[in-house]
Amino acid sequence: MANVTVKLFANLREIAQTSSLSLTGESVKDVLLSLTEQYPALKELVIEEGGDVKLCGYINVFLNGNNIKHMEGLDTILNDDDELGIFPPVSGG
Amino acid sequence: MLDKDELERYSRQIMLFGEDGQERLKDACVFIAGAGGLGCPVALYLAVAGVGHLRIADKDTVEKTNLNRQVLHWENDIGREKVLSVGDKLREINPHIEAETFHITIDESNVRELVGDADLIIDAMDNYPVRYLLNQIAYEKGIPLIHGAIRGFDGQAMTIIPGKSACFNCVFPSPTPTEVFPVLGVTPGIIAMIQVNEAIKYLLKKGDLLTDRLLIWNGLSSEMEYMKVSRRPDCKICGTGSKLQE
């Protein structure tokens, strides 16, 4: 199990009322599930409804600054002190 | 050629990039999509920098709720077309530039003509559907696109060099839900300045562009973060399977 820092952006940060928290998990998926368990209101904004755990299409998750889309996605394995950012794009102008 | 008045007006930046650089800005044409929170400061700073040809499109008229952030629209402009309001202010602040304005909804039928043969496209829109359209046209025409978006205290920006760096669809394959978003004027101000800085660097071929990384601004913590991004082979605009591929 890795201890990681999770950073939340934009409306996710507003809902959780924190911009950063510590969570543990083996993979990105574990940490996201742990996050949405702790903050149920984030669940529908981050994880698509349905059986398999799947990110909402517009959510970007990045590990130490790199998009997990270019790694193993939700199965990407985490190490201690990794930083996981969860970023909903903003759309105003 | 720059005249005496222009040499004086731009003297402090000519120190940075020479008369050649200033001429390059004067000869440049930038298409600005939107004359709102991002579009106003983008147009203002491109105009004072001496970017010679600005083409600005927006469908809206000025409303009172715009005035907290859309800094080129003033109390007396309420009810006027935003592009007319912006055009007047730009010509007044710098008579050496041309501002061409289009009171129109940017859509599939007119976007090619609106963009024309601009050197750059600046995304100052407030919705993803038009951003996807701008990204597609940027790719088709090979014109760089400078993306910016904001909400509340948060913002993001990225420069796209078509065919070379990650495009808008590579990074944002799915649209965000639309909403009436909360916003403070300084947030589009900050993101617009990053966009204009990118535009000027691109036109002058100076510095490193914000390509293949998404800048994320968090105004509440005064932090900027960068997310590395790259072209996606499965991107429907610039990916290998795209129907836009030659």
Short mmCIF file of C-alpha atoms in Angstrom, two decimals:
data_model
loop_
_atom_site.label_atom_id
_atom_site.label_comp_id
_atom_site.label_asym_id
_atom_site.label_seq_id
_atom_site.Cartn_x
_atom_site.Cartn_y
_atom_site.Cartn_z
CA MET A 1 0.00 0.00 0.00
CA ALA A 2 1.29 3.42 -0.91
CA ASN A 3 0.65 6.66 0.95
CA VAL A 4 -0.13 9.33 -1.61
CA THR A 5 -1.19 12.95 -1.66
CA VAL A 6 -4.37 13.65 -3.58
CA LYS A 7 -4.90 17.15 -4.92
CA LEU A 8 -8.34 18.31 -5.94
CA PHE A 9 -9.07 21.12 -8.37
CA ALA A 10 -11.94 23.46 -9.23
CA ASN A 11 -15.42 22.26 -8.19
CA LEU A 12 -14.04 19.00 -6.72
CA ARG A 13 -12.06 21.10 -4.27
CA GLU A 14 -15.13 23.18 -3.48
CA ILE A 15 -17.24 20.11 -2.75
CA ALA A 16 -14.63 18.36 -0.62
CA GLN A 17 -13.72 21.69 0.99
CA THR A 18 -10.08 20.76 0.84
CA SER A 19 -7.46 21.05 -1.86
CA SER A 20 -5.22 18.27 -0.67
CA LEU A 21 -5.51 15.09 1.40
CA SER A 22 -3.56 11.93 2.15
CA LEU A 23 -4.91 8.52 1.12
CA THR A 24 -3.56 5.02 0.75
CA GLY A 25 -3.97 2.43 -1.97
CA GLU A 26 -2.14 0.09 -4.35
CA SER A 27 -3.43 1.62 -7.55
CA VAL A 28 -5.04 4.80 -8.82
CA LYS A 29 -8.37 2.99 -8.75
CA ASP A 30 -7.99 2.12 -5.03
CA VAL A 31 -7.28 5.72 -4.17
CA LEU A 32 -10.21 7.05 -6.20
CA LEU A 33 -12.56 4.60 -4.53
CA SER A 34 -11.23 5.57 -1.14
CA LEU A 35 -11.68 9.24 -2.03
CA THR A 36 -15.27 8.82 -3.16
CA GLU A 37 -16.04 6.76 -0.08
CA GLN A 38 -14.79 9.60 2.08
CA TYR A 39 -16.57 12.24 -0.02
CA PRO A 40 -19.65 10.57 -1.55
CA ALA A 41 -20.64 13.82 -3.26
CA LEU A 42 -17.55 13.52 -5.47
CA LYS A 43 -18.53 10.11 -6.78
CA GLU A 44 -20.91 11.16 -9.57
CA LEU A 45 -18.46 13.85 -10.70
CA VAL A 46 -15.48 11.52 -10.95
CA ILE A 47 -16.67 7.96 -11.58
CA GLU A 48 -19.18 6.92 -14.21
CA GLU A 49 -22.28 5.07 -13.08
CA GLY A 50 -22.28 1.35 -13.74
CA GLY A 51 -20.55 -1.89 -12.78
CA ASP A 52 -16.93 -1.36 -13.80
CA VAL A 53 -15.02 1.52 -12.26
CA LYS A 54 -14.51 4.04 -15.07
CA LEU A 55 -13.54 7.68 -14.95
CA CYS A 56 -16.04 10.27 -16.19
CA GLY A 57 -14.89 11.19 -19.68
CA TYR A 58 -13.99 14.79 -18.90
CA ILE A 59 -12.00 14.08 -15.73
CA ASN A 60 -8.22 14.09 -16.01
CA VAL A 61 -6.16 12.29 -13.39
CA PHE A 62 -2.46 12.93 -13.29
CA LEU A 63 0.24 11.19 -11.35
CA ASN A 64 3.24 13.37 -10.51
CA GLY A 65 2.26 15.67 -13.39
CA ASN A 66 1.69 12.95 -16.01
CA ASN A 67 -1.71 11.96 -17.29
CA ILE A 68 -2.60 8.39 -16.25
CA LYS A 69 -4.11 7.96 -19.75
CA HIS A 70 -0.52 7.59 -20.91
CA MET A 71 0.30 5.08 -18.17
CA GLU A 72 -1.77 2.11 -17.07
CA GLY A 73 -4.88 4.20 -16.50
CA LEU A 74 -6.77 3.35 -13.32
CA ASP A 75 -4.56 0.28 -12.84
CA THR A 76 -1.42 2.40 -12.56
CA ILE A 77 0.48 1.27 -9.45
CA LEU A 78 1.30 3.92 -6.86
CA ASN A 79 4.39 4.48 -4.73
CA ASP A 80 4.80 6.28 -1.41
CA ASP A 81 4.85 10.08 -1.75
CA ASP A 82 3.25 10.04 -5.19
CA GLU A 83 1.05 13.01 -5.94
CA LEU A 84 -2.26 12.34 -7.63
CA GLY A 85 -4.15 15.30 -9.11
CA ILE A 86 -7.82 15.05 -10.03
CA PHE A 87 -8.74 17.74 -12.45
CA PRO A 88 -12.13 18.58 -13.90
CA PRO A 89 -11.62 20.93 -16.85
CA VAL A 90 -13.17 24.36 -16.50
CA SER A 91 -15.21 25.69 -19.38
CA GLY A 92 -16.01 29.38 -18.86
CA GLY A 93 -14.54 32.24 -20.80
CA MET B 1 7.40 50.20 -41.97
CA LEU B 2 6.84 51.62 -38.52
CA ASP B 3 6.22 55.36 -38.44
CA LYS B 4 7.68 57.81 -35.93
CA ASP B 5 4.68 57.60 -33.65
CA GLU B 6 4.78 53.80 -33.61
CA LEU B 7 8.51 53.76 -32.87
CA GLU B 8 7.86 55.96 -29.86
CA ARG B 9 4.74 54.11 -28.74
CA TYR B 10 6.45 50.71 -28.79
CA SER B 11 9.93 51.89 -27.75
CA ARG B 12 9.98 49.97 -24.46
CA GLN B 13 9.20 46.66 -26.12
CA ILE B 14 11.36 47.33 -29.17
CA MET B 15 14.14 47.19 -26.54
CA LEU B 16 13.14 43.54 -26.10
CA PHE B 17 12.72 42.33 -29.66
CA GLY B 18 13.80 45.07 -32.03
CA GLU B 19 12.00 46.88 -34.83
CA ASP B 20 11.93 43.62 -36.79
CA GLY B 21 9.94 41.99 -34.01
CA GLN B 22 7.57 44.93 -33.83
CA GLU B 23 7.03 44.77 -37.60
CA ARG B 24 6.26 41.09 -37.25
CA LEU B 25 3.55 41.91 -34.70
CA LYS B 26 2.20 44.67 -36.96
CA ASP B 27 1.92 42.26 -39.90
CA ALA B 28 0.23 39.55 -37.85
CA CYS B 29 -3.45 38.62 -37.90
CA VAL B 30 -5.05 37.00 -34.86
CA PHE B 31 -8.57 35.57 -34.77
CA ILE B 32 -10.15 35.96 -31.32
CA ALA B 33 -13.16 33.70 -30.73
CA GLY B 34 -15.23 35.49 -28.09
CA ALA B 35 -15.43 39.05 -26.75
CA GLY B 36 -16.23 38.22 -23.13
CA GLY B 37 -14.19 37.62 -19.98
CA LEU B 38 -11.18 36.20 -21.81
CA GLY B 39 -11.76 37.97 -25.13
CA CYS B 40 -11.72 41.51 -23.71
CA PRO B 41 -8.29 41.37 -22.02
CA VAL B 42 -6.89 39.24 -24.86
CA ALA B 43 -7.97 41.84 -27.45
CA LEU B 44 -6.85 44.75 -25.28
CA TYR B 45 -3.32 43.47 -24.72
CA LEU B 46 -2.83 42.28 -28.30
CA ALA B 47 -3.93 45.76 -29.43
CA VAL B 48 -1.59 47.71 -27.17
CA ALA B 49 1.28 45.39 -28.11
CA GLY B 50 0.67 46.45 -31.71
CA VAL B 51 -0.61 43.20 -33.22
CA GLY B 52 -1.81 44.76 -36.47
CA HIS B 53 -4.90 42.82 -37.48
CA LEU B 54 -7.45 41.51 -35.00
CA ARG B 55 -10.55 39.61 -36.08
CA ILE B 56 -13.07 39.21 -33.27
CA ALA B 57 -16.30 37.20 -33.34
CA ASP B 58 -19.01 37.04 -30.67
CA LYS B 59 -22.76 36.52 -30.79
CA ASP B 60 -23.78 38.38 -27.63
CA THR B 61 -24.82 41.84 -26.56
CA VAL B 62 -23.48 43.45 -23.39
CA GLU B 63 -25.41 42.70 -20.19
CA LYS B 64 -24.98 44.21 -16.76
CA THR B 65 -23.80 40.85 -15.36
CA ASN B 66 -20.83 40.98 -17.77
CA LEU B 67 -19.38 44.13 -16.27
CA ASN B 68 -17.54 42.49 -13.35
CA ARG B 69 -15.02 40.95 -15.72
CA GLN B 70 -15.47 41.90 -19.38
CA VAL B 71 -13.31 44.96 -19.01
CA LEU B 72 -13.79 46.52 -22.44
CA HIS B 73 -17.58 46.74 -21.95
CA TRP B 74 -18.65 49.71 -19.89
CA GLU B 75 -21.92 50.90 -18.34
CA ASN B 76 -22.92 52.80 -21.50
CA ASP B 77 -22.41 49.71 -23.65
CA ILE B 78 -25.22 47.68 -22.07
CA GLY B 79 -27.42 46.44 -24.91
CA ARG B 80 -24.78 46.97 -27.63
CA GLU B 81 -23.19 44.13 -29.57
CA LYS B 82 -20.06 43.08 -27.67
CA VAL B 83 -17.91 43.12 -30.79
CA LEU B 84 -18.86 46.74 -31.55
CA SER B 85 -18.08 47.76 -27.99
CA VAL B 86 -14.69 46.02 -28.17
CA GLY B 87 -13.90 47.38 -31.66
CA ASP B 88 -14.48 50.98 -30.55
CA LYS B 89 -12.25 50.65 -27.48
CA LEU B 90 -9.43 48.99 -29.41
CA ARG B 91 -9.36 51.66 -32.10
CA GLU B 92 -9.29 54.32 -29.42
CA ILE B 93 -6.47 52.74 -27.42
CA ASN B 94 -4.31 52.07 -30.49
CA PRO B 95 -5.16 53.80 -33.78
CA HIS B 96 -2.34 51.90 -35.51
CA ILE B 97 -4.15 48.57 -35.48
CA GLU B 98 -7.15 47.23 -37.39
CA ALA B 99 -9.99 45.53 -35.55
CA GLU B 100 -12.47 43.66 -37.72
CA THR B 101 -15.56 42.48 -35.87
CA PHE B 102 -18.24 39.88 -36.54
CA HIS B 103 -21.51 39.79 -34.61
CA ILE B 104 -22.18 36.14 -35.26
CA THR B 105 -22.56 32.71 -33.65
CA ILE B 106 -19.44 30.75 -34.58
CA ASP B 107 -20.56 27.49 -36.15
CA GLU B 108 -19.62 24.84 -38.68
CA SER B 109 -20.98 26.94 -41.57
CA ASN B 110 -18.93 30.09 -40.96
CA VAL B 111 -15.87 29.17 -38.91
CA ARG B 112 -13.51 28.61 -41.87
CA GLU B 113 -14.29 32.00 -43.33
CA LEU B 114 -14.10 33.74 -39.94
CA VAL B 115 -10.67 32.29 -39.17
CA GLY B 116 -9.56 33.06 -42.73
CA ASP B 117 -5.80 33.03 -43.08
CA ALA B 118 -5.11 34.27 -39.55
CA ASP B 119 -1.69 33.47 -38.10
CA LEU B 120 -3.20 32.39 -34.79
CA ILE B 121 -6.53 31.50 -33.22
CA ILE B 122 -7.26 32.46 -29.64
CA ASP B 123 -9.92 30.48 -27.82
CA ALA B 124 -11.82 32.94 -25.64
CA MET B 125 -15.05 30.95 -25.77
CA ASP B 126 -17.25 29.82 -22.90
CA ASN B 127 -18.28 26.39 -24.13
CA TYR B 128 -16.74 23.13 -25.33
CA PRO B 129 -18.71 22.59 -28.57
CA VAL B 130 -17.23 25.74 -30.18
CA ARG B 131 -13.81 24.86 -28.74
CA TYR B 132 -13.96 21.49 -30.51
CA LEU B 133 -14.85 23.32 -33.72
CA LEU B 134 -11.94 25.75 -33.34
CA ASN B 135 -9.59 22.84 -32.67
CA GLN B 136 -10.80 21.04 -35.79
CA ILE B 137 -10.35 24.13 -37.98
CA ALA B 138 -6.95 24.85 -36.43
CA TYR B 139 -5.91 21.33 -37.39
CA GLU B 140 -7.40 21.51 -40.89
CA LYS B 141 -5.74 24.85 -41.64
CA GLY B 142 -2.54 24.23 -39.68
CA ILE B 143 -3.04 27.38 -37.59
CA PRO B 144 -1.92 27.32 -33.94
CA LEU B 145 -4.65 27.58 -31.31
CA ILE B 146 -4.21 29.06 -27.85
CA HIS B 147 -6.73 27.61 -25.43
CA GLY B 148 -7.93 29.25 -22.24
CA ALA B 149 -10.86 28.55 -19.90
CA ILE B 150 -11.88 29.65 -16.44
CA ARG B 151 -14.33 29.08 -13.60
CA GLY B 152 -14.40 30.86 -10.26
CA PHE B 153 -10.80 31.17 -9.07
CA ASP B 154 -9.61 28.40 -11.41
CA GLY B 155 -8.27 28.50 -14.92
CA GLN B 156 -6.41 26.51 -17.52
CA ALA B 157 -4.43 27.31 -20.66
CA MET B 158 -2.53 25.43 -23.37
CA THR B 159 -0.98 26.17 -26.74
CA ILE B 160 -1.66 23.79 -29.61
CA ILE B 161 0.60 23.54 -32.64
CA PRO B 162 -1.46 21.39 -35.00
CA GLY B 163 0.15 18.11 -35.98
CA LYS B 164 3.03 18.71 -33.58
CA SER B 165 1.65 19.01 -30.04
CA ALA B 166 -1.34 17.57 -28.19
CA CYS B 167 -4.57 19.09 -29.50
CA PHE B 168 -7.65 20.11 -27.55
CA ASN B 169 -9.39 16.80 -28.29
CA CYS B 170 -6.31 14.82 -27.18
CA VAL B 171 -6.57 16.37 -23.72
CA PHE B 172 -10.34 16.86 -23.46
CA PRO B 173 -12.02 14.07 -25.41
CA SER B 174 -15.35 14.58 -23.61
CA PRO B 175 -17.19 17.86 -23.08
CA THR B 176 -17.82 19.15 -19.57
CA PRO B 177 -21.39 19.68 -18.41
CA THR B 178 -22.51 23.24 -19.21
CA GLU B 179 -23.44 25.58 -16.38
CA VAL B 180 -23.81 29.22 -15.45
CA PHE B 181 -20.39 29.46 -13.93
CA PRO B 182 -19.28 31.66 -11.04
CA VAL B 183 -16.40 33.93 -11.95
CA LEU B 184 -14.33 36.78 -10.66
CA GLY B 185 -12.80 39.21 -13.18
CA VAL B 186 -9.21 38.54 -12.19
CA THR B 187 -9.38 34.87 -13.20
CA PRO B 188 -10.04 35.48 -16.92
CA GLY B 189 -7.61 38.38 -16.63
CA ILE B 190 -4.81 36.04 -15.51
CA ILE B 191 -5.58 33.33 -18.07
CA ALA B 192 -5.97 35.90 -20.87
CA MET B 193 -2.52 37.29 -20.05
CA ILE B 194 -1.04 33.82 -20.36
CA GLN B 195 -2.77 33.42 -23.74
CA VAL B 196 -1.50 36.79 -25.01
CA ASN B 197 2.00 36.02 -23.74
CA GLU B 198 1.86 32.78 -25.73
CA ALA B 199 0.55 34.60 -28.81
CA ILE B 200 3.32 37.19 -28.73
CA LYS B 201 6.01 34.55 -28.17
CA TYR B 202 4.65 32.51 -31.06
CA LEU B 203 4.55 35.52 -33.40
CA LEU B 204 8.08 36.53 -32.41
CA LYS B 205 9.39 32.93 -32.36
CA LYS B 206 10.73 33.56 -28.85
CA GLY B 207 10.85 31.39 -25.74
CA ASP B 208 9.18 28.05 -25.06
CA LEU B 209 5.50 27.61 -25.77
CA LEU B 210 2.93 26.04 -23.48
CA THR B 211 2.70 22.96 -25.69
CA ASP B 212 2.20 19.38 -24.49
CA ARG B 213 1.47 20.69 -21.02
CA LEU B 214 -1.72 22.07 -19.60
CA LEU B 215 -1.28 24.99 -17.25
CA ILE B 216 -3.68 24.87 -14.32
CA TRP B 217 -4.16 28.00 -12.25
CA ASN B 218 -5.57 27.83 -8.74
CA GLY B 219 -6.22 31.39 -7.65
CA LEU B 220 -7.16 30.45 -4.09
CA SER B 221 -3.72 29.03 -3.40
CA SER B 222 -1.94 31.21 -6.00
CA GLU B 223 -0.45 28.07 -7.48
CA MET B 224 0.20 27.10 -11.06
CA GLU B 225 0.58 23.44 -11.89
CA TYR B 226 1.37 21.75 -15.15
CA MET B 227 -0.06 18.53 -16.41
CA LYS B 228 2.03 16.83 -19.06
CA VAL B 229 -0.07 15.85 -22.03
CA SER B 230 0.75 14.33 -25.38
CA ARG B 231 -0.89 13.52 -28.70
CA ARG B 232 -3.21 10.54 -28.49
CA PRO B 233 -3.08 8.04 -31.35
CA ASP B 234 -6.85 7.56 -30.88
CA CYS B 235 -7.62 11.31 -31.02
CA LYS B 236 -10.48 11.86 -33.43
CA ILE B 237 -8.94 15.09 -34.74
CA CYS B 238 -5.18 14.52 -34.92
CA GLY B 239 -4.89 10.77 -34.23
CA THR B 240 -3.78 8.18 -36.72
CA GLY B 241 -7.33 7.02 -37.42
CA SER B 242 -8.77 10.51 -37.85
CA LYS B 243 -10.66 11.20 -41.07
CA LEU B 244 -8.91 14.56 -41.15
CA GLN B 245 -5.58 12.80 -41.72
CA GLU B 246 -4.17 13.21 -45.19
#
